[in-house]
CSV table of N, CA and C in Angstrom, one decimal:
chain,number,residue,atom,x,y,z
A,1,ILE,N,1.2,-1.2,0.3
A,1,ILE,CA,0.0,-0.2,0.2
A,1,ILE,C,0.9,1.1,0.2
A,2,SER,N,2.6,1.0,0.5
A,2,SER,CA,3.2,2.5,0.8
A,2,SER,C,3.9,2.5,-0.7
A,3,THR,N,3.9,1.6,-1.5
A,3,THR,CA,4.5,1.9,-2.4
A,3,THR,C,4.3,3.4,-3.2
A,4,GLU,N,5.4,3.8,-3.7
A,4,GLU,CA,5.5,4.8,-4.3
A,4,GLU,C,5.0,4.9,-5.7
A,5,PRO,N,3.5,5.0,-6.9
A,5,PRO,CA,3.4,4.9,-7.8
A,5,PRO,C,4.2,5.7,-8.9
A,6,GLU,N,5.2,4.9,-9.6
A,6,GLU,CA,6.0,5.6,-11.1
A,6,GLU,C,5.3,5.6,-12.2
A,7,PHE,N,5.4,5.9,-13.0
A,7,PHE,CA,4.9,5.6,-14.7
A,7,PHE,C,6.7,6.0,-15.1
A,8,PHE,N,6.6,5.3,-16.7
A,8,PHE,CA,7.7,6.6,-17.5
A,8,PHE,C,8.4,6.2,-16.5
A,9,LEU,N,9.2,5.5,-16.1
A,9,LEU,CA,10.0,5.1,-15.4
A,9,LEU,C,11.6,5.2,-16.2
A,10,GLU,N,11.5,5.2,-17.9
A,10,GLU,CA,12.8,5.5,-18.5
A,10,GLU,C,13.2,6.6,-18.5
A,11,ALA,N,12.0,7.9,-18.3
A,11,ALA,CA,12.6,9.2,-18.1
A,11,ALA,C,13.8,9.7,-17.3
A,12,ASN,N,14.6,10.3,-18.2
A,12,ASN,CA,15.9,11.7,-16.9
A,12,ASN,C,15.7,12.3,-16.2
A,13,ASP,N,14.7,12.7,-17.1
A,13,ASP,CA,14.0,13.8,-15.6
A,13,ASP,C,13.3,12.8,-15.1
A,14,SER,N,13.1,13.7,-13.4
A,14,SER,CA,12.2,13.2,-12.4
A,14,SER,C,11.0,13.3,-13.1
A,15,LYS,N,10.9,15.0,-13.2
A,15,LYS,CA,9.9,15.8,-13.2
A,15,LYS,C,9.0,15.1,-14.4
A,16,ARG,N,9.4,14.3,-15.3
A,16,ARG,CA,8.7,14.4,-16.9
A,16,ARG,C,7.6,13.2,-16.8
A,17,GLY,N,8.2,12.2,-16.0
A,17,GLY,CA,7.7,10.8,-15.4
A,17,GLY,C,6.0,11.1,-14.4
A,18,TRP,N,5.4,10.5,-14.8
A,18,TRP,CA,3.9,10.7,-13.9
A,18,TRP,C,3.8,10.3,-13.0
A,19,LYS,N,4.0,10.8,-11.5
A,19,LYS,CA,3.8,10.7,-10.1
A,19,LYS,C,2.7,10.2,-9.7
A,20,SER,N,1.8,10.2,-10.3
A,20,SER,CA,0.4,9.4,-9.4
A,20,SER,C,-0.5,9.3,-11.1
A,21,PRO,N,-1.7,8.5,-10.6
A,21,PRO,CA,-2.7,8.9,-11.2
A,21,PRO,C,-3.4,9.5,-11.8
A,22,HIS,N,-3.1,10.5,-10.8
A,22,HIS,CA,-4.0,12.3,-11.5
A,22,HIS,C,-5.8,11.7,-11.2
A,23,ASN,N,-6.1,11.0,-10.5
A,23,ASN,CA,-7.4,10.6,-9.9
A,23,ASN,C,-7.4,9.9,-9.0
A,24,VAL,N,-8.2,10.1,-8.0
A,24,VAL,CA,-8.3,9.8,-6.8
A,24,VAL,C,-8.6,7.8,-6.9
A,25,ILE,N,-10.0,7.7,-7.8
A,25,ILE,CA,-10.6,6.7,-7.8
A,25,ILE,C,-9.4,5.3,-8.5
A,26,LEU,N,-8.6,6.5,-9.1
A,26,LEU,CA,-8.1,5.0,-10.2
A,26,LEU,C,-6.4,5.4,-9.1
A,27,GLY,N,-6.4,5.6,-8.4
A,27,GLY,CA,-5.2,6.0,-6.5
A,27,GLY,C,-5.2,5.1,-6.2
A,28,HIS,N,-6.4,5.4,-5.4
A,28,HIS,CA,-6.5,4.2,-4.8
A,28,HIS,C,-7.0,2.4,-5.4
A,29,LEU,N,-7.4,2.3,-6.6
A,29,LEU,CA,-7.4,1.9,-6.9
A,29,LEU,C,-5.9,0.8,-7.6
A,30,TYR,N,-4.9,1.9,-7.9
A,30,TYR,CA,-3.8,1.5,-8.4
A,30,TYR,C,-3.0,1.0,-6.8
A,31,THR,N,-3.2,2.1,-5.4
A,31,THR,CA,-2.2,1.6,-4.4
A,31,THR,C,-2.3,0.6,-3.4
A,32,GLY,N,-4.1,0.5,-3.7
A,32,GLY,CA,-4.9,-0.6,-2.7
A,32,GLY,C,-5.2,-1.2,-2.7
A,33,GLY,N,-5.2,-1.9,-4.4
A,33,GLY,CA,-6.1,-2.7,-4.9
A,33,GLY,C,-8.1,-2.1,-4.7
A,34,VAL,N,-8.5,-3.8,-5.4
A,34,VAL,CA,-9.2,-3.3,-5.0
A,34,VAL,C,-10.6,-3.5,-3.5
A,35,LEU,N,-9.7,-3.5,-2.6
A,35,LEU,CA,-9.9,-3.6,-1.6
A,35,LEU,C,-10.0,-2.0,-1.0
A,36,GLY,N,-8.8,-1.1,-1.1
A,36,GLY,CA,-8.6,-0.3,-1.0
A,36,GLY,C,-9.5,1.0,-1.5
A,37,LEU,N,-10.0,0.6,-2.8
A,37,LEU,CA,-11.2,1.6,-3.6
A,37,LEU,C,-12.2,1.0,-2.8
A,38,LEU,N,-12.4,0.2,-2.1
A,38,LEU,CA,-13.7,-0.4,-1.7
A,38,LEU,C,-14.7,0.6,-0.5
A,39,VAL,N,-12.7,0.7,0.2
A,39,VAL,CA,-12.9,0.9,1.7
A,39,VAL,C,-12.9,3.1,1.2
A,40,PHE,N,-12.5,3.3,0.3
A,40,PHE,CA,-12.9,5.0,0.2
A,40,PHE,C,-13.7,4.9,-0.1
A,41,ALA,N,-14.2,4.2,-1.1
A,41,ALA,CA,-15.9,4.3,-1.7
A,41,ALA,C,-16.7,4.2,-0.1
A,42,GLY,N,-16.3,3.5,0.3
A,42,GLY,CA,-17.2,3.4,1.6
A,42,GLY,C,-17.6,4.9,2.1
A,43,LEU,N,-16.3,5.1,2.8
A,43,LEU,CA,-15.8,5.9,3.2
A,43,LEU,C,-17.0,7.6,2.7
A,44,VAL,N,-16.7,7.5,1.9
A,44,VAL,CA,-17.7,8.9,0.4
A,44,VAL,C,-18.8,8.2,1.2
A,45,VAL,N,-19.3,7.1,0.4
A,45,VAL,CA,-20.6,6.8,0.8
A,45,VAL,C,-21.6,7.8,2.0
A,46,VAL,N,-20.6,7.1,2.9
A,46,VAL,CA,-21.4,7.3,4.3
A,46,VAL,C,-21.5,8.7,4.4
A,47,MET,N,-20.0,9.5,3.7
A,47,MET,CA,-20.2,11.3,4.4
A,47,MET,C,-21.0,11.6,3.4
A,48,CYS,N,-21.4,11.1,2.5
A,48,CYS,CA,-22.6,11.6,1.5
A,48,CYS,C,-23.8,11.7,2.1
A,49,ARG,N,-23.6,10.1,2.6
A,49,ARG,CA,-25.5,9.9,3.3
A,49,ARG,C,-25.4,10.6,4.4
A,50,VAL,N,-24.9,10.6,5.1
A,50,VAL,CA,-24.3,11.7,6.7
A,50,VAL,C,-24.8,13.4,6.0
A,51,SER,N,-24.0,14.0,5.2
A,51,SER,CA,-24.6,15.3,4.9
A,51,SER,C,-25.9,15.7,4.8
A,52,ILE,N,-26.1,13.9,3.7
A,52,ILE,CA,-27.5,14.8,2.8
A,52,ILE,C,-29.3,14.5,3.9
A,53,SER,N,-28.2,13.3,3.9
A,53,SER,CA,-29.5,12.5,5.7
A,53,SER,C,-30.0,14.8,6.6
A,54,GLN,N,-28.3,14.8,7.3
A,54,GLN,CA,-28.9,15.8,7.8
A,54,GLN,C,-29.1,17.2,7.7
A,55,TYR,N,-29.1,17.1,6.2
A,55,TYR,CA,-29.5,18.8,5.7
A,55,TYR,C,-30.9,18.6,5.1
A,56,LEU,N,-31.5,17.8,4.6
A,56,LEU,CA,-33.1,16.4,4.1
A,56,LEU,C,-33.6,17.0,5.8
A,57,ARG,N,-32.9,16.9,6.7
A,57,ARG,CA,-34.0,16.4,8.3
A,57,ARG,C,-33.9,18.2,9.1
A,58,GLU,N,-32.7,18.8,8.4
A,58,GLU,CA,-32.9,20.3,9.1
A,58,GLU,C,-33.9,21.3,8.1
A,59,MET,N,-34.3,21.0,6.7
A,59,MET,CA,-35.3,21.3,5.9
A,59,MET,C,-36.5,21.0,6.3
A,60,ARG,N,-36.8,19.9,7.2
A,60,ARG,CA,-37.6,19.5,7.5
A,60,ARG,C,-38.5,19.7,8.7
A,61,GLU,N,-37.5,20.0,9.7
A,61,GLU,CA,-37.7,20.6,10.6
A,61,GLU,C,-38.1,22.4,11.0
A,62,LYS,N,-36.5,22.6,10.8
A,62,LYS,CA,-36.2,24.3,11.2
A,62,LYS,C,-36.5,24.8,9.7
A,63,LYS,N,-36.6,24.0,8.1
A,63,LYS,CA,-36.9,24.8,7.3
A,63,LYS,C,-35.6,25.7,6.7
A,64,ARG,N,-34.9,26.0,7.4
A,64,ARG,CA,-33.4,26.0,6.8
A,64,ARG,C,-32.2,25.3,7.4
A,65,ALA,N,-31.2,25.4,6.2
A,65,ALA,CA,-29.9,24.2,7.1
A,65,ALA,C,-29.1,25.2,7.6
A,66,SER,N,-28.5,24.7,8.3
A,66,SER,CA,-27.2,25.7,9.6
A,66,SER,C,-26.0,25.5,8.2
A,67,PHE,N,-25.6,26.8,8.9
A,67,PHE,CA,-24.2,27.3,8.2
A,67,PHE,C,-23.1,25.6,8.6
A,68,ILE,N,-22.9,25.1,9.4
A,68,ILE,CA,-22.1,23.7,9.6
A,68,ILE,C,-22.7,22.6,8.0
A,69,THR,N,-24.1,22.7,8.2
A,69,THR,CA,-24.2,21.6,7.0
A,69,THR,C,-24.1,21.9,6.0
A,70,LEU,N,-24.4,22.9,5.2
A,70,LEU,CA,-24.3,23.9,4.2
A,70,LEU,C,-22.8,24.4,3.9
A,71,PHE,N,-22.0,24.0,4.9
A,71,PHE,CA,-20.4,23.9,4.4
A,71,PHE,C,-20.1,22.6,4.4
A,72,THR,N,-20.4,21.8,5.3
A,72,THR,CA,-19.8,20.3,4.9
A,72,THR,C,-19.6,19.7,3.8
A,73,GLY,N,-21.2,19.7,3.0
A,73,GLY,CA,-22.0,19.1,1.5
A,73,GLY,C,-21.0,20.2,1.0
A,74,LEU,N,-20.9,21.6,0.6
A,74,LEU,CA,-20.0,22.2,-0.1
A,74,LEU,C,-18.4,21.6,0.3
A,75,VAL,N,-17.9,21.3,1.1
A,75,VAL,CA,-17.3,20.7,1.0
A,75,VAL,C,-16.6,19.5,0.4
A,76,ILE,N,-17.9,18.9,0.6
A,76,ILE,CA,-17.3,17.3,0.1
A,76,ILE,C,-17.1,17.5,-1.6
A,77,CYS,N,-18.5,18.5,-2.0
A,77,CYS,CA,-18.6,18.5,-2.6
A,77,CYS,C,-16.7,18.7,-4.1
A,78,PHE,N,-16.5,19.9,-3.1
A,78,PHE,CA,-15.4,20.4,-3.6
A,78,PHE,C,-13.9,19.2,-3.9
A,79,GLY,N,-14.1,19.2,-2.4
A,79,GLY,CA,-13.1,17.5,-2.0
A,79,GLY,C,-13.8,16.4,-3.6
A,80,LEU,N,-14.4,16.1,-3.9
A,80,LEU,CA,-15.1,15.2,-4.3
A,80,LEU,C,-14.4,15.7,-5.9
A,81,THR,N,-15.4,16.7,-6.0
A,81,THR,CA,-14.6,17.1,-7.5
A,81,THR,C,-12.8,17.3,-7.9
A,82,ALA,N,-12.6,18.0,-6.6
A,82,ALA,CA,-11.0,18.0,-6.9
A,82,ALA,C,-10.0,16.9,-7.3
A,83,SER,N,-10.4,15.9,-6.4
A,83,SER,CA,-10.0,14.8,-6.6
A,83,SER,C,-10.2,14.0,-7.9
A,84,LEU,N,-11.0,14.2,-8.7
A,84,LEU,CA,-11.4,13.4,-9.7
A,84,LEU,C,-10.3,13.9,-10.9
A,85,ILE,N,-9.8,14.7,-10.7
A,85,ILE,CA,-8.7,15.3,-11.6
A,85,ILE,C,-7.3,15.7,-10.6
A,86,ASN,N,-6.9,14.8,-9.6
A,86,ASN,CA,-5.9,15.3,-8.5
A,86,ASN,C,-5.7,13.9,-7.9
A,87,PHE,N,-4.8,13.1,-7.7
A,87,PHE,CA,-4.4,12.0,-6.3
A,87,PHE,C,-2.9,12.7,-5.4
A,88,SER,N,-3.3,13.1,-4.4
A,88,SER,CA,-1.6,12.6,-3.9
A,88,SER,C,-1.6,12.1,-2.5
A,89,HIS,N,-1.9,10.8,-2.4
A,89,HIS,CA,-1.8,10.1,-1.3
A,89,HIS,C,-3.1,10.2,-0.4
A,90,TYR,N,-4.6,10.0,-0.7
A,90,TYR,CA,-5.0,10.9,0.7
A,90,TYR,C,-5.2,9.8,2.0
A,91,LEU,N,-4.8,8.7,2.0
A,91,LEU,CA,-4.5,8.1,3.2
A,91,LEU,C,-3.4,8.1,4.0
A,92,ILE,N,-2.6,8.3,2.7
A,92,ILE,CA,-0.6,7.9,3.3
A,92,ILE,C,-0.4,10.0,3.2
A,93,GLY,N,0.6,9.9,4.5
A,93,GLY,CA,1.3,10.9,4.4
A,93,GLY,C,0.7,12.2,4.4
A,94,VAL,N,1.2,12.4,5.2
A,94,VAL,CA,0.2,14.6,4.9
A,94,VAL,C,0.6,15.5,4.2
A,95,TYR,N,-0.1,15.0,2.9
A,95,TYR,CA,0.3,16.4,2.0
A,95,TYR,C,-1.3,17.7,2.2
A,96,ILE,N,-1.1,18.2,1.1
A,96,ILE,CA,-2.0,19.1,1.7
A,96,ILE,C,-3.3,18.2,0.6
A,97,HIS,N,-3.7,17.6,-0.1
A,97,HIS,CA,-4.7,17.3,-0.4
A,97,HIS,C,-5.5,16.0,0.7
A,98,TRP,N,-4.3,15.9,1.7
A,98,TRP,CA,-5.1,14.8,2.8
A,98,TRP,C,-5.5,15.5,3.6
A,99,LEU,N,-5.8,17.4,3.2
A,99,LEU,CA,-7.3,17.7,4.3
A,99,LEU,C,-8.2,17.9,3.3
A,100,VAL,N,-8.4,17.6,2.0
A,100,VAL,CA,-9.7,17.7,1.1
A,100,VAL,C,-10.3,16.3,0.9
A,101,PHE,N,-9.8,15.5,1.8
A,101,PHE,CA,-10.3,14.3,2.4
A,101,PHE,C,-10.9,14.2,3.6
A,102,TRP,N,-9.9,14.7,4.6
A,102,TRP,CA,-10.1,14.5,5.8
A,102,TRP,C,-10.8,15.9,6.5
A,103,LEU,N,-10.8,16.2,6.4
A,103,LEU,CA,-11.9,17.8,6.7
A,103,LEU,C,-13.2,17.5,6.5
A,104,PRO,N,-13.9,17.2,5.1
A,104,PRO,CA,-15.3,17.1,5.4
A,104,PRO,C,-15.7,15.8,5.8
A,105,PHE,N,-14.9,14.6,5.7
A,105,PHE,CA,-14.7,13.5,7.1
A,105,PHE,C,-15.2,13.8,8.3
A,106,THR,N,-14.3,14.8,9.3
A,106,THR,CA,-14.1,15.0,10.3
A,106,THR,C,-15.5,15.7,10.6
A,107,LEU,N,-16.2,17.3,9.5
A,107,LEU,CA,-17.3,17.8,9.5
A,107,LEU,C,-18.7,16.9,9.5
A,108,VAL,N,-18.8,15.7,8.9
A,108,VAL,CA,-19.2,14.4,8.7
A,108,VAL,C,-19.6,14.0,10.3
A,109,TRP,N,-18.6,14.0,10.8
A,109,TRP,CA,-18.5,12.9,12.2
A,109,TRP,C,-19.0,14.1,13.2
A,110,PHE,N,-18.7,15.1,12.9
A,110,PHE,CA,-19.5,15.8,14.1
A,110,PHE,C,-20.4,16.7,13.9
A,111,LEU,N,-21.3,16.9,12.3
A,111,LEU,CA,-22.2,16.3,12.2
A,111,LEU,C,-23.3,15.1,12.3
A,112,GLU,N,-22.6,14.0,12.7
A,112,GLU,CA,-23.0,13.0,13.1
A,112,GLU,C,-23.7,12.6,14.6
A,113,VAL,N,-22.8,13.3,15.7
A,113,VAL,CA,-22.2,13.2,16.5
A,113,VAL,C,-24.0,14.2,16.9
A,114,GLN,N,-23.4,15.5,16.6
A,114,GLN,CA,-24.9,16.7,16.9
A,114,GLN,C,-25.8,16.0,16.6
A,115,GLN,N,-26.5,15.2,15.6
A,115,GLN,CA,-27.3,14.3,15.4
A,115,GLN,C,-27.8,13.4,16.6
A,116,ARG,N,-27.0,12.1,17.1
A,116,ARG,CA,-27.5,11.8,17.6
A,116,ARG,C,-27.4,12.4,19.4
A,117,LYS,N,-27.1,13.7,19.1
A,117,LYS,CA,-27.1,14.3,20.7
A,117,LYS,C,-28.5,15.1,20.9
A,118,GLU,N,-28.6,15.7,19.4
A,118,GLU,CA,-29.9,16.2,19.4
A,118,GLU,C,-31.5,14.7,19.7
A,119,CYS,N,-30.9,13.3,19.0
A,119,CYS,CA,-32.0,12.7,19.1
A,119,CYS,C,-32.2,12.1,20.9
A,120,ALA,N,-31.1,12.3,21.2
A,120,ALA,CA,-31.4,11.5,22.1
A,120,ALA,C,-32.2,12.1,23.6
């Protein structure tokens, strides 16, 4: 899993060869195999489900969504859109793109905890 993806190894200049698959789906498939892709897809599905259900619940009960719910949805949309054209080891190492995945994950976690407190 921690293997650095490299393509076009014949290039004399290290900047000329591909350093990654440049797509989060292909990147997780390449570095983590089918299992890695399924784990990543599962996390994304859960994040989207929690965010959408929180949004719909707030709209039904309060007729408006809170700032944190809207922000979480927008950050998820941005992260998924940006990751389709860039891949930089979201789950391995600390790169700036690390935040593109883990920030919305943390916000969704907060929404889920908040929802459980309100229901209890």
